[in-house]
């Protein structure tokens, strides 16, 4: 008999913040949840596998304990061969990672007690997911589901560096350090861009498919994004210089990029990005592969406790 709540715990998340606070979290959960068990990840894809197993065994609620990367793996575990294992299952989250961008859209707390209580008192929202189909680093077709934000271009280059760092500097400085290092190695990308039925060719710095509003450790990239409207907020940053990027960093965090004429915001259900150059793709802060890529919105497919 499966426990009612299954926790998928990433002890390494947030520079091992989860491991350091697990005893306190476990105590809080015992006071709030009537029936739960936990699985601890040790390597990549463990969270996806544990989620699939728990849902197949009849678990009703999966709780991701970690960062955005843990959340991404758990979301992918809700599916098997392209289909939801249990369409009625619910997803909860206790976010203690480096970025923790998903929870910012809801203004959710990061303190352990508040996060634990939300699992019992929060409302269930039918949220959209994104699906990206791209090439892995060996050039083979691959696909990933994502719940927050996917990016082709500069954001993916930053995520690549963040995930290769220790993240010991904390959320802001870990991402800012990676941003600066990525900036001086990055080149604008010539792309063929299809947004729903509209096609164009241009040179871009980044193309963002946003379901949630934040990415990159607190960057407010898409203030108008909604997780339940059946649409991506697509952010297209056109060809830009390194100086212009540095001059606009504060606007990214304040959510005021709309003031920049080189940044376009459109809503869409499907985006395709092709290029003859080498460019990475990330989903929820994790490397998904490289271009070409197709991003599609999946309306209201997952039940999230918020």
mmCIF file of C-alpha atoms in Angstrom:
data_model
loop_
_atom_site.group_PDB
_atom_site.id
_atom_site.type_symbol
_atom_site.label_atom_id
_atom_site.label_comp_id
_atom_site.label_asym_id
_atom_site.label_seq_id
_atom_site.Cartn_x
_atom_site.Cartn_y
_atom_site.Cartn_z
ATOM 1 C CA UNK A 1 0.000 0.000 0.000
ATOM 2 C CA UNK A 2 1.505 3.326 -1.082
ATOM 3 C CA UNK A 3 1.661 6.273 1.318
ATOM 4 C CA UNK A 4 -0.784 9.098 0.629
ATOM 5 C CA UNK A 5 2.074 11.596 0.253
ATOM 6 C CA UNK A 6 5.398 10.718 -1.357
ATOM 7 C CA UNK A 7 8.277 13.132 -0.822
ATOM 8 C CA UNK A 8 10.971 13.178 -3.496
ATOM 9 C CA UNK A 9 13.911 14.719 -1.664
ATOM 10 C CA UNK A 10 17.099 16.055 -3.248
ATOM 11 C CA UNK A 11 19.599 16.397 -0.365
ATOM 12 C CA UNK A 12 22.095 18.226 -2.602
ATOM 13 C CA UNK A 13 19.704 21.044 -3.570
ATOM 14 C CA UNK A 14 20.572 24.596 -2.546
ATOM 15 C CA UNK A 15 24.221 23.766 -1.849
ATOM 16 C CA UNK A 16 22.974 20.945 0.426
ATOM 17 C CA UNK A 17 20.435 23.186 2.180
ATOM 18 C CA UNK A 18 17.930 20.328 2.057
ATOM 19 C CA UNK A 19 20.306 17.899 3.754
ATOM 20 C CA UNK A 20 21.099 20.462 6.452
ATOM 21 C CA UNK A 21 17.434 21.142 7.260
ATOM 22 C CA UNK A 22 15.928 17.696 6.721
ATOM 23 C CA UNK A 23 15.565 16.847 10.416
ATOM 24 C CA UNK A 24 13.576 20.039 11.072
ATOM 25 C CA UNK A 25 11.489 19.548 7.930
ATOM 26 C CA UNK A 26 10.762 15.919 8.744
ATOM 27 C CA UNK A 27 9.588 16.910 12.237
ATOM 28 C CA UNK A 28 7.295 19.619 10.840
ATOM 29 C CA UNK A 29 5.812 17.236 8.302
ATOM 30 C CA UNK A 30 5.058 14.594 10.930
ATOM 31 C CA UNK A 31 2.957 17.195 12.751
ATOM 32 C CA UNK A 32 1.008 18.087 9.595
ATOM 33 C CA UNK A 33 0.782 15.122 7.218
ATOM 34 C CA UNK A 34 -0.990 11.972 8.328
ATOM 35 C CA UNK A 35 0.693 9.506 5.972
ATOM 36 C CA UNK A 36 3.921 10.124 4.053
ATOM 37 C CA UNK A 37 7.154 8.471 3.028
ATOM 38 C CA UNK A 38 10.303 9.848 1.424
ATOM 39 C CA UNK A 39 12.744 8.851 -1.294
ATOM 40 C CA UNK A 40 16.171 10.499 -1.453
ATOM 41 C CA UNK A 41 17.839 11.155 -4.787
ATOM 42 C CA UNK A 42 21.505 10.374 -5.364
ATOM 43 C CA UNK A 43 21.960 11.028 -9.079
ATOM 44 C CA UNK A 44 20.318 12.548 -12.127
ATOM 45 C CA UNK A 45 16.907 11.117 -13.100
ATOM 46 C CA UNK A 46 16.312 9.503 -9.686
ATOM 47 C CA UNK A 47 13.494 11.972 -8.977
ATOM 48 C CA UNK A 48 11.773 11.111 -12.258
ATOM 49 C CA UNK A 49 12.047 7.380 -11.606
ATOM 50 C CA UNK A 50 10.849 7.629 -7.991
ATOM 51 C CA UNK A 51 7.861 9.723 -9.082
ATOM 52 C CA UNK A 52 6.865 7.257 -11.788
ATOM 53 C CA UNK A 53 7.088 4.368 -9.338
ATOM 54 C CA UNK A 54 5.039 6.143 -6.661
ATOM 55 C CA UNK A 55 2.267 7.131 -9.076
ATOM 56 C CA UNK A 56 2.144 3.644 -10.582
ATOM 57 C CA UNK A 57 1.717 2.274 -7.044
ATOM 58 C CA UNK A 58 -1.282 4.507 -6.380
ATOM 59 C CA UNK A 59 0.233 7.485 -4.548
ATOM 60 C CA UNK A 60 -2.116 10.491 -4.625
ATOM 61 C CA UNK A 61 0.293 13.378 -4.012
ATOM 62 C CA UNK A 62 3.948 13.829 -4.954
ATOM 63 C CA UNK A 63 5.931 16.492 -3.102
ATOM 64 C CA UNK A 64 9.161 17.784 -4.639
ATOM 65 C CA UNK A 65 11.673 18.827 -1.965
ATOM 66 C CA UNK A 66 14.601 20.676 -3.477
ATOM 67 C CA UNK A 67 15.079 23.292 -6.156
ATOM 68 C CA UNK A 68 13.728 24.001 -9.606
ATOM 69 C CA UNK A 69 15.758 21.140 -11.059
ATOM 70 C CA UNK A 70 14.168 18.694 -8.623
ATOM 71 C CA UNK A 71 10.743 20.071 -9.549
ATOM 72 C CA UNK A 72 11.549 19.572 -13.231
ATOM 73 C CA UNK A 73 12.544 15.939 -12.750
ATOM 74 C CA UNK A 74 9.426 15.254 -10.678
ATOM 75 C CA UNK A 75 7.183 16.848 -13.326
ATOM 76 C CA UNK A 76 8.723 14.590 -15.955
ATOM 77 C CA UNK A 77 7.976 11.637 -13.678
ATOM 78 C CA UNK A 78 4.238 12.348 -13.932
ATOM 79 C CA UNK A 79 4.465 11.018 -17.498
ATOM 80 C CA UNK A 80 5.199 7.619 -18.990
ATOM 81 C CA UNK A 81 5.497 7.202 -22.764
ATOM 82 C CA UNK A 82 3.997 10.641 -23.297
ATOM 83 C CA UNK A 83 0.900 10.084 -21.133
ATOM 84 C CA UNK A 84 0.033 11.094 -17.577
ATOM 85 C CA UNK A 85 0.332 8.120 -15.235
ATOM 86 C CA UNK A 86 -2.520 9.435 -13.073
ATOM 87 C CA UNK A 87 -4.329 12.582 -14.314
ATOM 88 C CA UNK A 88 -5.857 13.080 -10.839
ATOM 89 C CA UNK A 89 -2.543 13.069 -8.957
ATOM 90 C CA UNK A 90 -1.384 16.275 -7.285
ATOM 91 C CA UNK A 91 2.009 17.960 -7.174
ATOM 92 C CA UNK A 92 3.251 19.788 -4.084
ATOM 93 C CA UNK A 93 6.561 21.513 -3.512
ATOM 94 C CA UNK A 94 8.879 22.546 -0.713
ATOM 95 C CA UNK A 95 11.411 24.753 -2.433
ATOM 96 C CA UNK A 96 14.879 25.005 -0.890
ATOM 97 C CA UNK A 97 17.038 25.235 -4.013
ATOM 98 C CA UNK A 98 19.496 27.815 -5.319
ATOM 99 C CA UNK A 99 17.069 29.539 -7.671
ATOM 100 C CA UNK A 100 13.616 28.579 -6.370
ATOM 101 C CA UNK A 101 12.090 30.555 -9.239
ATOM 102 C CA UNK A 102 8.883 28.545 -9.611
ATOM 103 C CA UNK A 103 7.547 29.570 -6.185
ATOM 104 C CA UNK A 104 8.160 33.279 -6.833
ATOM 105 C CA UNK A 105 5.251 33.381 -9.279
ATOM 106 C CA UNK A 106 2.919 32.496 -6.399
ATOM 107 C CA UNK A 107 4.684 34.542 -3.740
ATOM 108 C CA UNK A 108 5.049 31.295 -1.803
ATOM 109 C CA UNK A 109 7.194 31.126 1.302
ATOM 110 C CA UNK A 110 10.529 29.335 1.553
ATOM 111 C CA UNK A 111 10.392 28.789 5.324
ATOM 112 C CA UNK A 112 9.952 25.151 6.258
ATOM 113 C CA UNK A 113 6.901 25.462 8.506
ATOM 114 C CA UNK A 114 4.933 27.611 6.074
ATOM 115 C CA UNK A 115 5.800 25.390 3.129
ATOM 116 C CA UNK A 116 4.720 22.282 5.035
ATOM 117 C CA UNK A 117 1.424 23.842 6.132
ATOM 118 C CA UNK A 118 0.632 24.886 2.560
ATOM 119 C CA UNK A 119 0.498 21.219 1.570
ATOM 120 C CA UNK A 120 -2.625 20.836 3.704
ATOM 121 C CA UNK A 121 -4.208 24.292 3.434
ATOM 122 C CA UNK A 122 -3.276 25.352 -0.107
ATOM 123 C CA UNK A 123 -5.626 25.278 -3.072
ATOM 124 C CA UNK A 124 -5.205 22.983 -6.070
ATOM 125 C CA UNK A 125 -4.629 24.799 -9.359
ATOM 126 C CA UNK A 126 -4.823 23.151 -12.791
ATOM 127 C CA UNK A 127 -1.528 24.391 -14.216
ATOM 128 C CA UNK A 128 -0.135 24.368 -17.730
ATOM 129 C CA UNK A 129 3.097 22.610 -18.609
ATOM 130 C CA UNK A 130 5.521 23.167 -21.435
ATOM 131 C CA UNK A 131 6.953 20.470 -23.669
ATOM 132 C CA UNK A 132 10.185 21.013 -25.563
ATOM 133 C CA UNK A 133 11.432 18.746 -28.319
ATOM 134 C CA UNK A 134 15.039 19.389 -29.255
ATOM 135 C CA UNK A 135 18.352 17.601 -29.830
ATOM 136 C CA UNK A 136 20.488 16.223 -27.032
ATOM 137 C CA UNK A 137 24.198 17.006 -26.944
ATOM 138 C CA UNK A 138 24.879 14.025 -29.224
ATOM 139 C CA UNK A 139 22.391 15.294 -31.794
ATOM 140 C CA UNK A 140 19.656 12.743 -31.047
ATOM 141 C CA UNK A 141 15.990 13.788 -30.649
ATOM 142 C CA UNK A 142 14.878 14.274 -27.046
ATOM 143 C CA UNK A 143 11.968 15.846 -25.191
ATOM 144 C CA UNK A 144 11.406 17.340 -21.759
ATOM 145 C CA UNK A 145 8.400 18.670 -19.907
ATOM 146 C CA UNK A 146 8.840 21.886 -17.939
ATOM 147 C CA UNK A 147 6.681 23.765 -15.470
ATOM 148 C CA UNK A 148 8.324 27.174 -15.209
ATOM 149 C CA UNK A 149 10.522 28.583 -17.991
ATOM 150 C CA UNK A 150 12.488 27.269 -20.963
ATOM 151 C CA UNK A 151 15.117 29.250 -22.814
ATOM 152 C CA UNK A 152 17.109 28.965 -26.025
ATOM 153 C CA UNK A 153 20.245 31.080 -26.187
ATOM 154 C CA UNK A 154 21.882 33.149 -23.487
ATOM 155 C CA UNK A 155 19.755 31.988 -20.555
ATOM 156 C CA UNK A 156 20.653 28.391 -21.338
ATOM 157 C CA UNK A 157 24.345 29.322 -21.457
ATOM 158 C CA UNK A 158 24.019 30.868 -17.987
ATOM 159 C CA UNK A 159 22.184 27.813 -16.622
ATOM 160 C CA UNK A 160 24.937 25.573 -17.988
ATOM 161 C CA UNK A 161 27.543 27.485 -15.973
ATOM 162 C CA UNK A 162 25.419 27.667 -12.825
ATOM 163 C CA UNK A 163 24.972 23.904 -12.818
ATOM 164 C CA UNK A 164 28.712 23.354 -13.187
ATOM 165 C CA UNK A 165 29.458 25.606 -10.204
ATOM 166 C CA UNK A 166 29.303 24.815 -6.486
ATOM 167 C CA UNK A 167 26.428 27.339 -5.978
ATOM 168 C CA UNK A 168 28.115 28.136 -2.677
ATOM 169 C CA UNK A 169 27.709 31.881 -3.315
ATOM 170 C CA UNK A 170 23.942 31.656 -2.822
ATOM 171 C CA UNK A 171 21.153 32.342 -5.332
ATOM 172 C CA UNK A 172 21.943 35.884 -6.479
ATOM 173 C CA UNK A 173 25.722 35.724 -6.690
ATOM 174 C CA UNK A 174 25.790 32.198 -8.139
ATOM 175 C CA UNK A 175 23.592 33.313 -11.028
ATOM 176 C CA UNK A 176 25.195 36.735 -11.426
ATOM 177 C CA UNK A 177 28.683 35.228 -11.554
ATOM 178 C CA UNK A 178 27.548 32.708 -14.172
ATOM 179 C CA UNK A 179 25.828 35.482 -16.143
ATOM 180 C CA UNK A 180 28.980 37.573 -16.370
ATOM 181 C CA UNK A 181 31.133 34.592 -17.354
ATOM 182 C CA UNK A 182 28.625 33.450 -19.974
ATOM 183 C CA UNK A 183 28.223 36.957 -21.371
ATOM 184 C CA UNK A 184 31.829 37.312 -22.453
ATOM 185 C CA UNK A 185 31.789 33.965 -24.269
ATOM 186 C CA UNK A 186 28.353 34.298 -25.891
ATOM 187 C CA UNK A 187 27.523 35.311 -29.451
ATOM 188 C CA UNK A 188 24.138 36.405 -30.794
ATOM 189 C CA UNK A 189 22.372 33.666 -32.754
ATOM 190 C CA UNK A 190 20.873 33.865 -36.264
ATOM 191 C CA UNK A 191 17.572 31.963 -36.110
ATOM 192 C CA UNK A 192 14.477 31.044 -38.035
ATOM 193 C CA UNK A 193 11.702 31.718 -35.547
ATOM 194 C CA UNK A 194 8.128 30.451 -35.836
ATOM 195 C CA UNK A 195 5.598 31.745 -33.296
ATOM 196 C CA UNK A 196 2.297 29.953 -33.865
ATOM 197 C CA UNK A 197 1.662 30.705 -37.572
ATOM 198 C CA UNK A 198 4.116 33.610 -37.929
ATOM 199 C CA UNK A 199 7.617 32.939 -39.274
ATOM 200 C CA UNK A 200 10.623 35.263 -39.379
ATOM 201 C CA UNK A 201 14.392 35.222 -39.602
ATOM 202 C CA UNK A 202 16.446 37.386 -37.294
ATOM 203 C CA UNK A 203 19.438 37.486 -34.981
ATOM 204 C CA UNK A 204 18.577 37.000 -31.318
ATOM 205 C CA UNK A 205 20.257 37.007 -27.947
ATOM 206 C CA UNK A 206 17.658 34.774 -26.334
ATOM 207 C CA UNK A 207 14.193 33.271 -26.849
ATOM 208 C CA UNK A 208 12.260 32.509 -23.658
ATOM 209 C CA UNK A 209 9.093 30.399 -23.383
ATOM 210 C CA UNK A 210 7.659 31.421 -20.011
ATOM 211 C CA UNK A 211 4.909 29.625 -18.135
ATOM 212 C CA UNK A 212 5.987 31.138 -14.814
ATOM 213 C CA UNK A 213 7.267 34.676 -14.346
ATOM 214 C CA UNK A 214 10.785 34.257 -12.922
ATOM 215 C CA UNK A 215 14.007 32.523 -13.852
ATOM 216 C CA UNK A 216 17.743 32.822 -13.208
ATOM 217 C CA UNK A 217 17.523 33.154 -9.436
ATOM 218 C CA UNK A 218 14.940 35.935 -9.262
ATOM 219 C CA UNK A 219 15.014 37.586 -12.690
ATOM 220 C CA UNK A 220 11.468 38.797 -13.402
ATOM 221 C CA UNK A 221 11.567 37.955 -17.074
ATOM 222 C CA UNK A 222 7.829 37.632 -17.834
ATOM 223 C CA UNK A 223 5.608 39.666 -15.463
ATOM 224 C CA UNK A 224 2.467 38.943 -17.511
ATOM 225 C CA UNK A 225 2.934 35.156 -17.629
ATOM 226 C CA UNK A 226 0.133 33.057 -16.142
ATOM 227 C CA UNK A 227 0.434 29.378 -15.283
ATOM 228 C CA UNK A 228 -3.174 28.564 -16.166
ATOM 229 C CA UNK A 229 -4.030 30.566 -19.316
ATOM 230 C CA UNK A 230 -2.980 28.001 -21.935
ATOM 231 C CA UNK A 231 -0.323 30.330 -23.368
ATOM 232 C CA UNK A 232 3.383 30.978 -23.145
ATOM 233 C CA UNK A 233 4.594 34.494 -22.547
ATOM 234 C CA UNK A 234 7.315 34.516 -25.204
ATOM 235 C CA UNK A 235 10.201 36.909 -24.596
ATOM 236 C CA UNK A 236 12.445 37.608 -27.582
ATOM 237 C CA UNK A 237 15.638 39.500 -26.858
ATOM 238 C CA UNK A 238 16.958 40.721 -30.188
ATOM 239 C CA UNK A 239 20.623 41.100 -31.132
ATOM 240 C CA UNK A 240 22.310 43.080 -28.399
ATOM 241 C CA UNK A 241 25.754 44.010 -27.121
ATOM 242 C CA UNK A 242 27.447 42.964 -23.917
ATOM 243 C CA UNK A 243 27.318 46.551 -22.681
ATOM 244 C CA UNK A 244 23.554 46.737 -23.289
ATOM 245 C CA UNK A 245 23.028 43.527 -21.333
ATOM 246 C CA UNK A 246 24.962 44.814 -18.336
ATOM 247 C CA UNK A 247 23.148 48.163 -18.514
ATOM 248 C CA UNK A 248 19.756 46.427 -18.372
ATOM 249 C CA UNK A 249 20.356 43.872 -15.608
ATOM 250 C CA UNK A 250 18.431 45.888 -13.032
ATOM 251 C CA UNK A 251 15.411 45.997 -15.375
ATOM 252 C CA UNK A 252 15.436 42.204 -15.606
ATOM 253 C CA UNK A 253 15.158 41.888 -11.824
ATOM 254 C CA UNK A 254 12.535 44.646 -11.589
ATOM 255 C CA UNK A 255 10.367 43.201 -14.362
ATOM 256 C CA UNK A 256 10.619 46.322 -16.522
ATOM 257 C CA UNK A 257 12.230 44.946 -19.687
ATOM 258 C CA UNK A 258 9.111 46.053 -21.584
ATOM 259 C CA UNK A 259 10.768 49.476 -21.680
ATOM 260 C CA UNK A 260 13.594 48.150 -23.865
ATOM 261 C CA UNK A 261 12.908 48.389 -27.638
ATOM 262 C CA UNK A 262 15.075 45.321 -28.295
ATOM 263 C CA UNK A 263 12.824 43.088 -26.184
ATOM 264 C CA UNK A 264 9.512 41.789 -27.553
ATOM 265 C CA UNK A 265 6.726 40.099 -25.612
ATOM 266 C CA UNK A 266 4.133 37.957 -27.397
ATOM 267 C CA UNK A 267 1.739 35.224 -26.321
ATOM 268 C CA UNK A 268 1.765 31.892 -28.142
ATOM 269 C CA UNK A 269 0.961 28.203 -27.874
ATOM 270 C CA UNK A 270 3.885 26.979 -29.960
ATOM 271 C CA UNK A 271 7.369 28.280 -30.755
ATOM 272 C CA UNK A 272 9.935 26.751 -33.086
ATOM 273 C CA UNK A 273 13.552 27.914 -33.155
ATOM 274 C CA UNK A 274 16.056 26.761 -35.774
ATOM 275 C CA UNK A 275 19.655 27.807 -36.321
ATOM 276 C CA UNK A 276 22.815 26.769 -38.108
ATOM 277 C CA UNK A 277 24.815 27.854 -35.048
ATOM 278 C CA UNK A 278 25.437 25.988 -31.812
ATOM 279 C CA UNK A 279 22.979 27.090 -29.106
ATOM 280 C CA UNK A 280 21.863 25.455 -25.877
ATOM 281 C CA UNK A 281 18.335 24.878 -24.541
ATOM 282 C CA UNK A 282 17.397 24.800 -20.846
ATOM 283 C CA UNK A 283 14.196 23.863 -19.028
ATOM 284 C CA UNK A 284 13.591 25.014 -15.449
ATOM 285 C CA UNK A 285 17.297 25.776 -15.128
ATOM 286 C CA UNK A 286 18.437 22.337 -16.318
ATOM 287 C CA UNK A 287 20.202 21.608 -19.593
ATOM 288 C CA UNK A 288 17.765 19.987 -22.025
ATOM 289 C CA UNK A 289 19.902 19.917 -25.174
ATOM 290 C CA UNK A 290 20.449 22.266 -28.082
ATOM 291 C CA UNK A 291 18.692 23.813 -31.047
ATOM 292 C CA UNK A 292 16.663 23.197 -33.148
ATOM 293 C CA UNK A 293 13.760 23.116 -30.698
ATOM 294 C CA UNK A 294 9.978 23.225 -30.587
ATOM 295 C CA UNK A 295 8.190 24.496 -27.459
ATOM 296 C CA UNK A 296 4.500 23.666 -26.953
ATOM 297 C CA UNK A 297 2.077 24.561 -24.163
ATOM 298 C CA UNK A 298 0.003 21.778 -22.576
ATOM 299 C CA UNK A 299 -2.993 23.521 -20.972
ATOM 300 C CA UNK A 300 -4.122 22.553 -17.465
ATOM 301 C CA UNK A 301 -2.525 19.118 -17.418
ATOM 302 C CA UNK A 302 -1.106 19.046 -13.887
ATOM 303 C CA UNK A 303 -2.746 19.655 -10.498
ATOM 304 C CA UNK A 304 -0.488 21.787 -8.300
ATOM 305 C CA UNK A 305 -0.966 22.652 -4.624
ATOM 306 C CA UNK A 306 -0.267 26.386 -4.332
#
